[in-house]
Short mmCIF file of C-alpha atoms in Angstrom, two decimals:
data_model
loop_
_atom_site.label_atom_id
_atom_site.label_comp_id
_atom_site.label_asym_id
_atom_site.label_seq_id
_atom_site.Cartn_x
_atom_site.Cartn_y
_atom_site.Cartn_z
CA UNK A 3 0.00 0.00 0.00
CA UNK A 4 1.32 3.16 -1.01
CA UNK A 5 0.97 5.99 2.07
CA UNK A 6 2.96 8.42 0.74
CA UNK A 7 1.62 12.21 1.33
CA UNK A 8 2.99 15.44 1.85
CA UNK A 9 1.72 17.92 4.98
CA UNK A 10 1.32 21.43 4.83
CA UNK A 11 0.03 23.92 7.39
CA UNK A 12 -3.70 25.09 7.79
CA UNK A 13 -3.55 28.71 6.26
CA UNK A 14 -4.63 31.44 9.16
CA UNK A 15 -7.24 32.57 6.80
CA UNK A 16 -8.97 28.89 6.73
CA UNK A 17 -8.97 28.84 10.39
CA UNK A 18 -11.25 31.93 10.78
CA UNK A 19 -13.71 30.45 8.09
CA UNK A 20 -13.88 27.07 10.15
CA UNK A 21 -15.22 29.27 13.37
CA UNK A 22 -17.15 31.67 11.26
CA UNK A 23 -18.82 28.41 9.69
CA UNK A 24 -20.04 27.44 13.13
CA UNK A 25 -21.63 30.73 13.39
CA UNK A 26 -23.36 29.86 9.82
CA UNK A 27 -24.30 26.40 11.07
CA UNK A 28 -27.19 27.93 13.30
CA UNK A 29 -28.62 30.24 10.69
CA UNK A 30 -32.12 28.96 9.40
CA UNK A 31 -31.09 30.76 6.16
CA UNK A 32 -32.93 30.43 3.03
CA UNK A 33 -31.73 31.60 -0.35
CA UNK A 34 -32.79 32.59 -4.38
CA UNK A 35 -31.19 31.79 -7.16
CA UNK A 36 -31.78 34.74 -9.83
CA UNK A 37 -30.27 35.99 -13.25
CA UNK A 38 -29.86 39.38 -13.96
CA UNK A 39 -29.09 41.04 -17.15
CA UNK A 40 -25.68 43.07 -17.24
CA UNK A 41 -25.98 44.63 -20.51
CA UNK A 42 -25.99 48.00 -19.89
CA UNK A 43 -23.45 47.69 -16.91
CA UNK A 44 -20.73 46.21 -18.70
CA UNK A 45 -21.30 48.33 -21.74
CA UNK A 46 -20.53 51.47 -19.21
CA UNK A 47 -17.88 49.65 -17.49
CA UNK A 48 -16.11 49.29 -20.66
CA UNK A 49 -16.66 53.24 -21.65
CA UNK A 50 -14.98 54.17 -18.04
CA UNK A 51 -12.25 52.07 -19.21
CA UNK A 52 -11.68 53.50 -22.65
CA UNK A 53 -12.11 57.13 -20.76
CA UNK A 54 -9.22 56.49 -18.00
CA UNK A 55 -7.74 53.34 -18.99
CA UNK A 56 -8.51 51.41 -15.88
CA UNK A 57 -10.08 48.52 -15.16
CA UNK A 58 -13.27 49.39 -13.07
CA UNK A 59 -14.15 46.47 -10.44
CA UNK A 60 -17.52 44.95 -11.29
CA UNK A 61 -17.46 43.62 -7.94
CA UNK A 62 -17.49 47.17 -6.30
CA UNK A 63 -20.57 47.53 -8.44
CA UNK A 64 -22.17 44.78 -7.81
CA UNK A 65 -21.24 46.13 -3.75
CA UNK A 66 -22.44 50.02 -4.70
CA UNK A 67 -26.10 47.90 -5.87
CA UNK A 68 -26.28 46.05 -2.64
CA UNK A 69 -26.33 48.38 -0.10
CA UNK A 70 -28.46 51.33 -2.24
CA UNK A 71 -30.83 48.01 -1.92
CA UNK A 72 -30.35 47.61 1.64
CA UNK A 73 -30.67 51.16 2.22
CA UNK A 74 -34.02 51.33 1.20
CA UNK A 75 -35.38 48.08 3.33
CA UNK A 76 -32.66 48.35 6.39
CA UNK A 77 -34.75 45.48 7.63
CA UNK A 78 -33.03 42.74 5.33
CA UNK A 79 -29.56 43.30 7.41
CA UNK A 80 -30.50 43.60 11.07
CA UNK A 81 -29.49 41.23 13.81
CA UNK A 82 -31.00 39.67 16.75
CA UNK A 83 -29.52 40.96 20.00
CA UNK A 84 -28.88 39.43 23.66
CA UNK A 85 -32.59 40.58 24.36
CA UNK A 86 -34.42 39.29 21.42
CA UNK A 87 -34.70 42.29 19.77
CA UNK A 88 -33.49 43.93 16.23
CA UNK A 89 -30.91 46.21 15.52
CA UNK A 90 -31.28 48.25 12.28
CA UNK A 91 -28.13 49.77 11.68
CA UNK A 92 -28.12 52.60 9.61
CA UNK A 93 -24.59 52.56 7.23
CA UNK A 94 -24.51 49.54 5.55
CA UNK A 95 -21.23 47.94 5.97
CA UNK A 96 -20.39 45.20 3.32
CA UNK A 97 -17.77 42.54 4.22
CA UNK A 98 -16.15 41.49 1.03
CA UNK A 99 -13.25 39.34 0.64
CA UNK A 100 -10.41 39.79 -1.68
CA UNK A 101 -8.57 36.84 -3.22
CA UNK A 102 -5.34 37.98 -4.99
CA UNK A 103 -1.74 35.84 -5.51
CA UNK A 104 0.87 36.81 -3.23
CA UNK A 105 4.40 34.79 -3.23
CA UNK A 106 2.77 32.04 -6.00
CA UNK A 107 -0.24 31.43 -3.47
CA UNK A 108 -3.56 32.70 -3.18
CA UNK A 109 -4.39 35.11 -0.04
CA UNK A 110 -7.38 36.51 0.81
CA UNK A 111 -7.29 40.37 1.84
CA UNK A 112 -10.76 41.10 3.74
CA UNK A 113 -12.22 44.53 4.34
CA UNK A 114 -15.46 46.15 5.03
CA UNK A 115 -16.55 48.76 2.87
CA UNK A 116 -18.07 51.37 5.54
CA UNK A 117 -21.16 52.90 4.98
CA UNK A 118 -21.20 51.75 1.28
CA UNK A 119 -25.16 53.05 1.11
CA UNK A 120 -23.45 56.50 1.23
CA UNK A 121 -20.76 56.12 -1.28
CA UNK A 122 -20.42 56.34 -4.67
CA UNK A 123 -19.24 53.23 -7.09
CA UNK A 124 -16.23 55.13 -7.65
CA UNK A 125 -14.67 55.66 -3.83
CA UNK A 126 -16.08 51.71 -3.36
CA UNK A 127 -13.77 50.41 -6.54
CA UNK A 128 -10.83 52.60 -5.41
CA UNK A 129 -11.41 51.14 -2.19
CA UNK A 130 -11.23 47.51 -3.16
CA UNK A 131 -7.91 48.41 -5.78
CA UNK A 132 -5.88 49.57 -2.81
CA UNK A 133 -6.64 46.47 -0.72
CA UNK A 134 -5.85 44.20 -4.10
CA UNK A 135 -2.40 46.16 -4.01
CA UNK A 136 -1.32 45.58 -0.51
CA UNK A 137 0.56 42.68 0.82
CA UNK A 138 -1.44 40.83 3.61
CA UNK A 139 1.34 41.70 6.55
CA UNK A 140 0.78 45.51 5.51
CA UNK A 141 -3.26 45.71 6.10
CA UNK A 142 -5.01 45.68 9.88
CA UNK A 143 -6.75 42.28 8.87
CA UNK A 144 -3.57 40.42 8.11
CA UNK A 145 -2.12 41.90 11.35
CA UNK A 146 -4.90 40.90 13.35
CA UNK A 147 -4.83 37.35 11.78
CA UNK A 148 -1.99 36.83 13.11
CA UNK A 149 -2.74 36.98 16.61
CA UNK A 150 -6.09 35.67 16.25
CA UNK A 151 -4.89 31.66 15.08
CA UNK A 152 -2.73 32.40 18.60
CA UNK A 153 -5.70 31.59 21.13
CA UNK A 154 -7.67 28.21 21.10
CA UNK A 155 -9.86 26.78 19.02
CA UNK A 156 -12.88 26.87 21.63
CA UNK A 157 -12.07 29.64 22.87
CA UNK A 158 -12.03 31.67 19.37
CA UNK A 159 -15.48 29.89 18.91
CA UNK A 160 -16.72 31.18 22.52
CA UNK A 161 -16.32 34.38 21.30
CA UNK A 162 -18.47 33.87 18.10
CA UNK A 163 -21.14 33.11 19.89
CA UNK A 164 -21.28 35.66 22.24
CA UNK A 165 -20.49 38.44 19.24
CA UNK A 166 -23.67 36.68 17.59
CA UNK A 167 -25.86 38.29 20.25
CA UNK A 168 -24.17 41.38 20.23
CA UNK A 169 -24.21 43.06 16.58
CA UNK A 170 -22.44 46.13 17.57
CA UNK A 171 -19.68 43.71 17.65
CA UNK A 172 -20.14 41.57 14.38
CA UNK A 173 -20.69 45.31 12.63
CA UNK A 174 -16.97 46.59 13.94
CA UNK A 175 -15.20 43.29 12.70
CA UNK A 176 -17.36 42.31 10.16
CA UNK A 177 -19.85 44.61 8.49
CA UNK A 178 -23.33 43.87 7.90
CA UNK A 179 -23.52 42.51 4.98
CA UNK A 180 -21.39 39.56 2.91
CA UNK A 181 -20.90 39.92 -1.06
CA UNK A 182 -18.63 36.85 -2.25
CA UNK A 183 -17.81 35.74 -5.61
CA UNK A 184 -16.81 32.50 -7.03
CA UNK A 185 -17.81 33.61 -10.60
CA UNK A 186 -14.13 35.09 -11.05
CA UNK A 187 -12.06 32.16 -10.63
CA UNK A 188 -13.37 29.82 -13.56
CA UNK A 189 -14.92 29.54 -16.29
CA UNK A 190 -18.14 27.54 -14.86
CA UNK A 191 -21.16 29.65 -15.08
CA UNK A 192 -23.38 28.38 -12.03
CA UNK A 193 -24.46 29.72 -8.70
CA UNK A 194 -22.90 29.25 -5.29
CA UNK A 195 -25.04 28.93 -2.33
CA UNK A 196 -23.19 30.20 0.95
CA UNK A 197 -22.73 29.20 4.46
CA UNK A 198 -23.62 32.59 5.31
CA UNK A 199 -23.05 34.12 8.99
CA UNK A 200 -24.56 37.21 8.02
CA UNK A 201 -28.24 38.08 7.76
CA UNK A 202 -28.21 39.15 3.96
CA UNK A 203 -25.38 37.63 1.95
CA UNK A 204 -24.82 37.68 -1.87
CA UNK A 205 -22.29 35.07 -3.88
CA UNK A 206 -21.55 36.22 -6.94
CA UNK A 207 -21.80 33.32 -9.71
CA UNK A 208 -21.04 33.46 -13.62
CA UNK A 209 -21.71 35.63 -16.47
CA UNK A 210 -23.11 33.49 -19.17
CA UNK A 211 -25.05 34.90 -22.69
CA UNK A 212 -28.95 34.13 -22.67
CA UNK A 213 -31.58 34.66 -25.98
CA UNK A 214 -33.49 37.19 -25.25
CA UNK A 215 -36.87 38.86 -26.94
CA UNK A 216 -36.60 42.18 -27.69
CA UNK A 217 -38.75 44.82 -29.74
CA UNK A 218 -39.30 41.51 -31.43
CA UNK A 219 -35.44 40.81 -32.16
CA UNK A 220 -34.04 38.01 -30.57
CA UNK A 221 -30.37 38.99 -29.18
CA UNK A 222 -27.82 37.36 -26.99
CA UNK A 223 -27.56 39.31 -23.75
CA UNK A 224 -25.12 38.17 -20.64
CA UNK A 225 -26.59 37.43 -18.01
CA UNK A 226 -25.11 37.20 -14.17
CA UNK A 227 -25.95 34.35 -11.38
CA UNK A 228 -26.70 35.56 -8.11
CA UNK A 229 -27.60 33.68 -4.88
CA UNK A 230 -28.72 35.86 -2.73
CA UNK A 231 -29.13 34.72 0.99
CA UNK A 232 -31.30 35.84 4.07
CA UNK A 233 -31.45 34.32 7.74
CA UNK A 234 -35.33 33.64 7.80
CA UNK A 235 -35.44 34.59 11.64
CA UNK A 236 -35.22 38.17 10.59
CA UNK A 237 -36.57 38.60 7.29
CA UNK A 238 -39.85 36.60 5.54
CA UNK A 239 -40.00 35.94 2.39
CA UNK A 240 -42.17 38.55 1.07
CA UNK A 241 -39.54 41.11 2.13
CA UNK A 242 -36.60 39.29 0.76
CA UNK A 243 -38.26 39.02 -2.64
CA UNK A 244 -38.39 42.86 -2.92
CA UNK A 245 -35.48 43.69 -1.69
CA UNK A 246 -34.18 40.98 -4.68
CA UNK A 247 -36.50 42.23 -7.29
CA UNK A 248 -34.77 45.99 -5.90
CA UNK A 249 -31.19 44.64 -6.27
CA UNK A 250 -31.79 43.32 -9.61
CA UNK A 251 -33.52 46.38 -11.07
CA UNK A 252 -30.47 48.25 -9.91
CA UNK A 253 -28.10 45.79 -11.51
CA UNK A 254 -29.93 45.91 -14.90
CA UNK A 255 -29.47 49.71 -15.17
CA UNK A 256 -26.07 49.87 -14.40
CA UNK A 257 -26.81 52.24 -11.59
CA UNK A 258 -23.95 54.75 -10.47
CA UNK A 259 -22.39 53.99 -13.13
CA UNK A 260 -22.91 56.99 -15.17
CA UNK A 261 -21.64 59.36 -12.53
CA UNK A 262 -18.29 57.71 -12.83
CA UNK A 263 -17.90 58.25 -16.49
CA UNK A 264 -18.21 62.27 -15.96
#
């Protein structure tokens, strides 16, 4: 019998999603799969680029969408405290994480983009290009990481579940909202469905072209795959489907994206 293996240390980073997953465990969470069309938003995306010659990150888009969404149902990211009651916070903060290569291995940067309801797409994408261009020992996160793979196991996941009753606490470390992709890093189109710890979480799935009737003209259109994801002790489903229908509308129309091509 042939045993022969090779061992290799548990990245900090996989730690932290093994006690956040706990967290996720005890979510009732329920979740829709939808397409939406991203005509018009790549279309503008590509006109910023032509006007300044950078890349602009859909997934700050896709982030600026969100929380406008959020903003106008604050409802869809509360959080059950201690006392069995909800806390509406009013910024929407949107935990996103950030895989980039770094040394021939993939690392994943996280930050929260503060108050994103109240931002335009424009600060949000700079935002996420200055966290892509940072080395993980030079941001807060990979600082803290450090320390935080330091204390044990149960006692890490003690204090999960006592910052689950406390959402002041799971704002300040991590936001109110989770927007993920796994649409960037293949060439799959599909949808992911989360593990989610938050109470409104989006995964980001593939782009893939779809027939579509038009002024009687049949035309290929891309299309993107969303899951999006609410914990059903705060939110029905009634709610959730606006706030989705909301999301997607804003999607479709490429919204705040004109204001960055001026």
């Amino acid at each position: 019998m042939n045993e022969s293996c090779s061992v290799e240390p548990l990245a900090p980073f996989r730690q932290l999603v093994i006690d956040g997953m706990s967290l996720g465990a005890r979510k009732h969470c329920i979740h829709g799969l939808i397409e939406v069309d991203v005509t018009t938003a790549r279309e503008r995306i590509r006109q910023i680029k032509e006007q300044t010659g950078e890349a602009f990150s859909f997934t700050g888009f896709l982030v600026y969408c969100c929380a406008r969404a959020v903003d106008e149902d604050k409802h869809v990211h509360a959080y059950r405290d201690w006392r069995n009651q909800l806390v509406l916070f009013d910024d929407v903060d949107v935990s996103l994480p950030v895989e980039r290569g770094q040394a021939g291995q993939p690392v994943v940067l996280q930050t929260v983009i503060r108050a994103a309801n109240r931002k335009p797409v424009a600060d949000i994408h700079r935002e996420i290009r200055a966290l892509q261009a940072k080395e993980l020992g030079d941001t807060a996160w990979g600082r803290w990481l450090r320390w935080y793979v330091l204390i044990p196991g149960p006692v890490r996941r003690l204090f999960f579940r006592l910052a689950a009753s406390r959402p002041k606490i799971l704002k300040r470390f991590n936001g109110t909202v989770l927007v993920t992709s796994v649409g960037m890093y293949g060439r799959v189109s599909g949808w992911g469905i989360p593990l989610a710890g938050h109470s409104l979480a989006v995964t980001v799935g593939g782009i893939e072209a779809k027939p579509v009737l038009q002024d009687g003209v049949v035309s290929s259109r891309p299309h993107l795959r969303l899951t999006v994801t609410f914990d059903h002790d705060i939110i029905d489903g009634g709610p959730a489907a606006r706030f989705t229908q909301r999301f997607a509308e804003l999607i479709q129309a490429g919204a705040g994206l004109d204001e960055a091509l001026l």
